[in-house]
Tab-separated table of C-alpha atoms in Angstrom:
chain	number	residue	atom	x	y	z
A	1	MET	CA	113.701	122.936	107.461
A	2	PRO	CA	112.981	121.781	103.649
A	3	TYR	CA	109.256	120.554	103.084
A	4	ALA	CA	107.422	119.556	100.088
A	5	ARG	CA	103.641	120.531	99.814
A	6	SER	CA	101.068	117.512	99.048
A	7	SER	CA	98.414	118.037	96.532
A	8	ASP	CA	95.936	118.327	99.432
A	9	GLY	CA	97.926	120.923	101.456
A	10	ILE	CA	99.924	118.791	103.722
A	11	LYS	CA	103.657	119.911	104.433
A	12	LEU	CA	105.740	116.909	104.094
A	13	TYR	CA	109.348	117.026	105.660
A	14	TYR	CA	112.328	115.539	103.728
A	15	GLU	CA	116.099	116.079	103.751
A	16	GLU	CA	118.786	115.457	101.293
A	17	HIS	CA	121.984	113.956	101.668
A	18	GLY	CA	124.775	113.824	98.873
A	19	ARG	CA	124.503	115.295	95.466
A	20	GLY	CA	125.767	112.691	93.053
A	21	GLY	CA	124.579	109.432	91.683
A	22	THR	CA	121.079	108.444	90.986
A	23	PRO	CA	118.204	109.500	93.405
A	24	LEU	CA	117.430	106.768	96.276
A	25	VAL	CA	114.465	107.721	98.097
A	26	LEU	CA	113.744	106.027	101.556
A	27	ALA	CA	110.826	106.277	104.298
A	28	TYR	CA	111.227	104.615	107.552
A	29	GLY	CA	108.606	102.459	109.368
A	30	ILE	CA	105.548	103.733	111.261
A	31	GLY	CA	106.245	105.856	114.072
A	32	GLY	CA	109.886	106.249	112.689
A	33	ASN	CA	111.623	109.468	111.447
A	34	THR	CA	114.646	110.188	109.145
A	35	GLU	CA	117.167	109.765	112.273
A	36	MET	CA	116.491	106.218	112.179
A	37	TRP	CA	118.611	106.191	108.928
A	38	ASP	CA	121.563	107.824	110.525
A	39	VAL	CA	123.780	104.690	110.593
A	40	ASN	CA	123.146	104.375	106.733
A	41	VAL	CA	123.345	107.913	105.626
A	42	PRO	CA	127.311	108.237	105.066
A	43	ALA	CA	127.527	105.160	102.963
A	44	LEU	CA	124.354	105.538	101.066
A	45	SER	CA	124.880	109.206	100.575
A	46	ALA	CA	128.514	108.707	98.874
A	47	ALA	CA	127.036	106.961	96.183
A	48	HIS	CA	123.512	108.275	95.793
A	49	ARG	CA	121.540	111.524	95.947
A	50	LEU	CA	119.867	110.157	98.927
A	51	ILE	CA	116.353	111.746	100.237
A	52	LEU	CA	114.888	110.649	103.335
A	53	TRP	CA	111.027	111.758	104.022
A	54	GLU	CA	108.675	111.449	106.703
A	55	PRO	CA	105.032	110.558	105.411
A	56	ARG	CA	102.117	112.670	107.035
A	57	GLY	CA	101.330	111.700	110.497
A	58	HIS	CA	105.090	111.163	111.418
A	59	ALA	CA	107.511	113.401	113.239
A	60	ARG	CA	108.126	116.616	111.287
A	61	SER	CA	105.278	116.274	108.495
A	62	ASP	CA	102.024	117.578	109.089
A	63	SER	CA	99.435	115.245	111.093
A	64	PRO	CA	95.841	115.900	109.979
A	65	GLU	CA	93.035	115.207	112.633
A	66	ASP	CA	90.740	113.688	109.957
A	67	PRO	CA	91.717	109.921	109.779
A	68	ALA	CA	90.448	109.804	106.361
A	69	ARG	CA	93.131	111.940	105.221
A	70	VAL	CA	95.869	109.195	106.350
A	71	SER	CA	95.944	106.250	104.355
A	72	PHE	CA	98.188	104.145	102.156
A	73	ALA	CA	96.794	105.605	98.813
A	74	ARG	CA	97.167	109.200	100.431
A	75	TRP	CA	100.897	108.239	101.250
A	76	THR	CA	101.440	106.838	97.896
A	77	LEU	CA	100.467	110.326	96.615
A	78	ASP	CA	102.547	111.966	99.155
A	79	LEU	CA	105.751	110.053	97.752
A	80	GLU	CA	104.706	111.488	94.372
A	81	ASP	CA	104.610	114.913	95.419
A	82	VAL	CA	108.043	114.707	96.979
A	83	LEU	CA	109.376	113.571	93.805
A	84	ASP	CA	107.645	116.140	92.000
A	85	HIS	CA	108.944	119.014	94.227
A	86	LEU	CA	112.502	117.555	93.995
A	87	ARG	CA	111.839	117.371	90.145
A	88	ILE	CA	112.952	113.663	90.151
A	89	ARG	CA	111.633	111.917	87.307
A	90	ARG	CA	112.773	108.360	88.300
A	91	ALA	CA	114.450	107.080	91.607
A	92	HIS	CA	115.172	104.020	93.317
A	93	VAL	CA	112.237	103.869	96.005
A	94	GLY	CA	112.065	101.886	99.145
A	95	GLY	CA	111.938	101.928	102.994
A	96	LEU	CA	111.642	99.851	105.984
A	97	SER	CA	108.362	98.291	106.961
A	98	LEU	CA	105.577	101.057	106.392
A	99	GLY	CA	108.075	102.948	104.207
A	100	ALA	CA	108.527	99.921	102.228
A	101	GLY	CA	104.844	99.463	102.133
A	102	ILE	CA	104.290	102.928	100.584
A	103	ALA	CA	107.055	102.203	98.193
A	104	THR	CA	105.629	99.280	96.855
A	105	ARG	CA	102.389	100.786	96.469
A	106	PHE	CA	103.954	103.780	94.515
A	107	THR	CA	105.890	101.319	92.010
A	108	LEU	CA	102.379	99.535	91.395
A	109	ARG	CA	100.784	103.112	90.505
A	110	PHE	CA	103.621	104.611	88.920
A	111	PRO	CA	106.053	102.144	87.668
A	112	GLY	CA	107.453	104.552	85.033
A	113	ARG	CA	109.207	106.524	87.823
A	114	VAL	CA	110.807	103.459	89.533
A	115	ARG	CA	114.369	102.720	88.919
A	116	SER	CA	114.061	99.757	91.312
A	117	LEU	CA	112.421	98.722	94.703
A	118	LEU	CA	114.330	98.447	97.953
A	119	VAL	CA	111.877	96.445	100.595
A	120	THR	CA	113.493	95.897	104.086
A	121	ASN	CA	111.524	94.319	106.999
A	122	SER	CA	107.932	94.638	105.904
A	123	SER	CA	105.042	92.948	105.956
A	124	SER	CA	102.785	95.929	104.695
A	125	ALA	CA	104.606	95.684	101.267
A	126	THR	CA	103.551	92.148	101.009
A	127	GLY	CA	100.135	93.328	101.541
A	128	LEU	CA	98.824	90.280	103.673
A	129	PRO	CA	96.090	90.665	106.102
A	130	LEU	CA	97.290	91.180	109.620
A	131	SER	CA	97.022	88.760	112.280
A	132	VAL	CA	94.643	88.687	114.920
A	133	ASP	CA	97.287	89.455	117.465
A	134	ASN	CA	98.658	92.232	115.579
A	135	LEU	CA	95.067	93.679	115.061
A	136	VAL	CA	94.580	93.561	118.725
A	137	MET	CA	98.003	95.027	119.660
A	138	ARG	CA	97.487	97.985	117.213
A	139	ALA	CA	94.106	98.892	118.404
A	140	GLN	CA	95.649	98.922	122.037
A	141	SER	CA	98.006	101.174	120.766
A	142	ILE	CA	95.799	103.520	119.501
A	143	LYS	CA	93.950	103.765	122.835
A	144	ILE	CA	96.995	103.986	124.834
A	145	THR	CA	98.494	106.725	122.522
A	146	LEU	CA	95.184	108.964	122.775
A	147	GLU	CA	94.512	108.391	126.620
A	148	GLN	CA	97.863	108.127	128.192
A	149	GLY	CA	100.348	109.827	125.857
A	150	LEU	CA	103.612	108.673	123.916
A	151	ASP	CA	105.727	107.719	126.705
A	152	ALA	CA	103.114	105.247	127.739
A	153	MET	CA	102.992	104.019	124.122
A	154	ALA	CA	106.842	103.631	124.037
A	155	GLU	CA	106.580	101.593	127.168
A	156	PHE	CA	103.456	99.443	125.887
A	157	ALA	CA	105.460	98.666	122.531
A	158	MET	CA	108.805	97.654	124.252
A	159	GLN	CA	106.426	95.250	125.961
A	160	ALA	CA	104.211	94.065	123.662
A	161	ASN	CA	105.444	94.564	120.097
A	162	PRO	CA	107.277	91.705	118.878
A	163	ASN	CA	109.326	94.177	116.540
A	164	LEU	CA	110.584	96.020	119.403
A	165	VAL	CA	110.950	93.324	121.636
A	166	GLU	CA	113.667	91.387	119.379
A	167	ARG	CA	115.336	94.673	118.758
A	168	LEU	CA	116.012	95.117	122.662
A	169	ARG	CA	117.128	91.373	122.919
A	170	ILE	CA	120.056	92.299	120.467
A	171	ASP	CA	120.672	95.754	121.841
A	172	PRO	CA	119.088	96.664	125.284
A	173	GLY	CA	120.476	99.988	124.740
A	174	ALA	CA	117.880	100.860	122.191
A	175	ARG	CA	115.218	101.557	124.985
A	176	ALA	CA	116.469	105.077	124.813
A	177	GLU	CA	116.216	105.284	120.873
A	178	PHE	CA	112.499	104.041	120.990
A	179	TYR	CA	111.604	106.645	123.617
A	180	GLU	CA	113.217	109.335	121.452
A	181	GLU	CA	111.557	107.839	118.252
A	182	TYR	CA	108.033	108.063	119.908
A	183	ARG	CA	108.404	111.690	121.323
A	184	HIS	CA	109.145	112.647	117.670
A	185	LEU	CA	105.379	111.907	117.103
A	186	THR	CA	101.992	113.781	117.912
A	187	PRO	CA	99.221	111.569	119.379
A	188	ILE	CA	96.916	111.991	116.683
A	189	GLY	CA	99.532	111.482	113.838
A	190	TYR	CA	100.412	108.089	115.351
A	191	ALA	CA	96.805	107.290	115.940
A	192	ASN	CA	95.635	107.812	112.506
A	193	SER	CA	98.617	106.229	110.937
A	194	LEU	CA	97.729	103.081	112.846
A	195	ARG	CA	94.412	103.351	111.751
A	196	ALA	CA	95.581	103.339	108.217
A	197	LEU	CA	97.574	100.133	108.870
A	198	LEU	CA	94.453	98.519	110.225
A	199	ALA	CA	92.814	99.462	107.139
A	200	MET	CA	95.669	98.247	104.595
A	201	ASP	CA	94.701	97.293	101.301
A	202	HIS	CA	95.771	93.811	100.435
A	203	ILE	CA	98.251	94.002	97.352
A	204	THR	CA	99.355	90.389	97.382
A	205	ASP	CA	97.940	89.166	94.324
A	206	GLU	CA	98.999	92.470	92.372
A	207	LEU	CA	102.780	91.950	93.296
A	208	PRO	CA	103.617	89.997	90.128
A	209	LYS	CA	102.840	93.070	88.126
A	210	ILE	CA	106.245	94.389	89.291
A	211	ARG	CA	108.772	94.433	86.863
A	212	VAL	CA	111.531	96.816	88.183
A	213	PRO	CA	114.415	95.419	90.160
A	214	VAL	CA	113.598	94.259	93.693
A	215	LEU	CA	115.659	93.830	96.583
A	216	LEU	CA	114.247	92.512	100.027
A	217	ILE	CA	116.260	92.689	103.174
A	218	GLY	CA	115.058	91.126	106.106
A	219	GLY	CA	116.165	90.075	109.575
A	220	ASP	CA	116.518	86.619	110.602
A	221	ARG	CA	114.203	87.648	114.050
A	222	ASP	CA	111.937	89.860	112.386
A	223	PRO	CA	108.218	88.655	112.422
A	224	SER	CA	108.017	90.090	109.043
A	225	LEU	CA	110.384	87.654	107.227
A	226	GLY	CA	107.581	85.095	106.518
A	227	PRO	CA	105.647	87.571	104.324
A	228	MET	CA	108.786	88.973	102.768
A	229	LYS	CA	109.504	85.419	101.565
A	230	VAL	CA	106.037	85.370	100.133
A	231	MET	CA	106.622	88.683	98.299
A	232	GLN	CA	110.074	87.032	96.865
A	233	ARG	CA	108.028	84.434	95.454
A	234	LYS	CA	105.419	86.450	93.901
A	235	ILE	CA	107.948	88.739	92.132
A	236	ARG	CA	109.801	87.448	89.399
A	237	GLY	CA	113.582	88.059	89.681
A	238	SER	CA	113.395	89.642	93.201
A	239	LYS	CA	116.398	88.720	95.487
A	240	LEU	CA	116.102	88.205	99.307
A	241	VAL	CA	118.950	88.797	101.554
A	242	VAL	CA	118.556	87.756	105.313
A	243	LEU	CA	120.913	89.161	107.777
A	244	SER	CA	121.574	87.870	111.219
A	245	PRO	CA	121.115	88.284	114.113
A	246	ALA	CA	118.791	91.001	113.133
A	247	SER	CA	115.117	92.249	114.192
A	248	HIS	CA	112.782	94.455	112.406
A	249	PHE	CA	115.139	97.211	112.607
A	250	ALA	CA	117.791	95.564	110.350
A	251	ASN	CA	119.299	98.460	109.327
A	252	ARG	CA	120.216	99.503	112.816
A	253	ASP	CA	121.066	95.638	114.296
A	254	GLN	CA	123.543	95.200	111.022
A	255	PRO	CA	124.173	98.489	109.391
A	256	GLU	CA	127.252	97.601	107.720
A	257	ALA	CA	125.770	94.371	106.163
A	258	TRP	CA	122.617	96.297	105.264
A	259	ASN	CA	124.500	98.906	103.657
A	260	ARG	CA	126.579	96.676	101.671
A	261	ALA	CA	123.696	94.487	100.201
A	262	ALA	CA	121.722	98.064	99.459
A	263	LEU	CA	124.665	99.467	97.698
A	264	GLN	CA	125.559	96.175	95.554
A	265	PHE	CA	121.963	95.898	94.318
A	266	LEU	CA	121.627	99.561	93.399
A	267	ALA	CA	124.867	99.646	91.602
A	268	ARG	CA	124.086	96.484	89.553
A	269	VAL	CA	120.516	98.190	88.633
A	270	ASP	CA	122.432	101.432	87.622
A	271	ARG	CA	125.052	99.387	85.498
A	272	GLY	CA	122.448	97.592	83.739
A	273	GLN	CA	120.140	100.380	82.863
A	274	ASN	CA	123.211	102.762	82.066
A	275	THR	CA	124.245	99.694	79.694
A	276	ARG	CA	120.752	99.542	77.904
A	277	SER	CA	120.402	103.363	77.511
A	278	SER	CA	124.150	103.218	75.768
A	279	LYS	CA	122.587	100.715	73.187
A	280	ASN	CA	119.611	102.750	72.144
């Protein structure tokens, strides 16, 4: 399996699909893995050099036991290390939920390496404080994960996490998908990722500094839609597309519409940047 090595020695799993087109680098939400993009890979890789990666603490990447080694700042540097490993100078970066939160912080820290930012179904990208209910639910999740294991965590999430609840209302068959998603994890990796989410840096006031093209794709039934509207107002020129019916997992609820919105945006960005380059 292909791995990049982080600057602090962590193995980071990634995979490539397609060889032509500009690079597009995506990570999934907390607890997710590259397979959660399976419905999007054929369309995206037909137009782009698609790189999917798993942040530390997730699936096939290493899961450090020390919680201090898992944070948004560290994940941001991991994305830099993946790009360096692949010798990619500039890329479209993005992701879903946590993955978009990482990509947004990367854009703020390394703007010269970003062609565009693609944010889907993410409150962490906006950087607003978590609600009390969300804080309690995440704290309970850490306890269940470490004391009862990941099958128990999957069962709890499908009952208590509104992101999963709404997905199951749209597609009850997603229960098997969620069990499989959690079984890809290690308890310590997931627990430390949740701790990092609880300690999230609040970047909302920094969002106006983003000058690259930004597309936000949300679901009409996603609790993150409100924060994404805040993000859209903060970043001049950004565009928000709302899919329906769609939950926090909009890329899976509405894959064709999600692919179409993403690819049209990326094509416009590439055409605009190629036009500017030809005039210089």
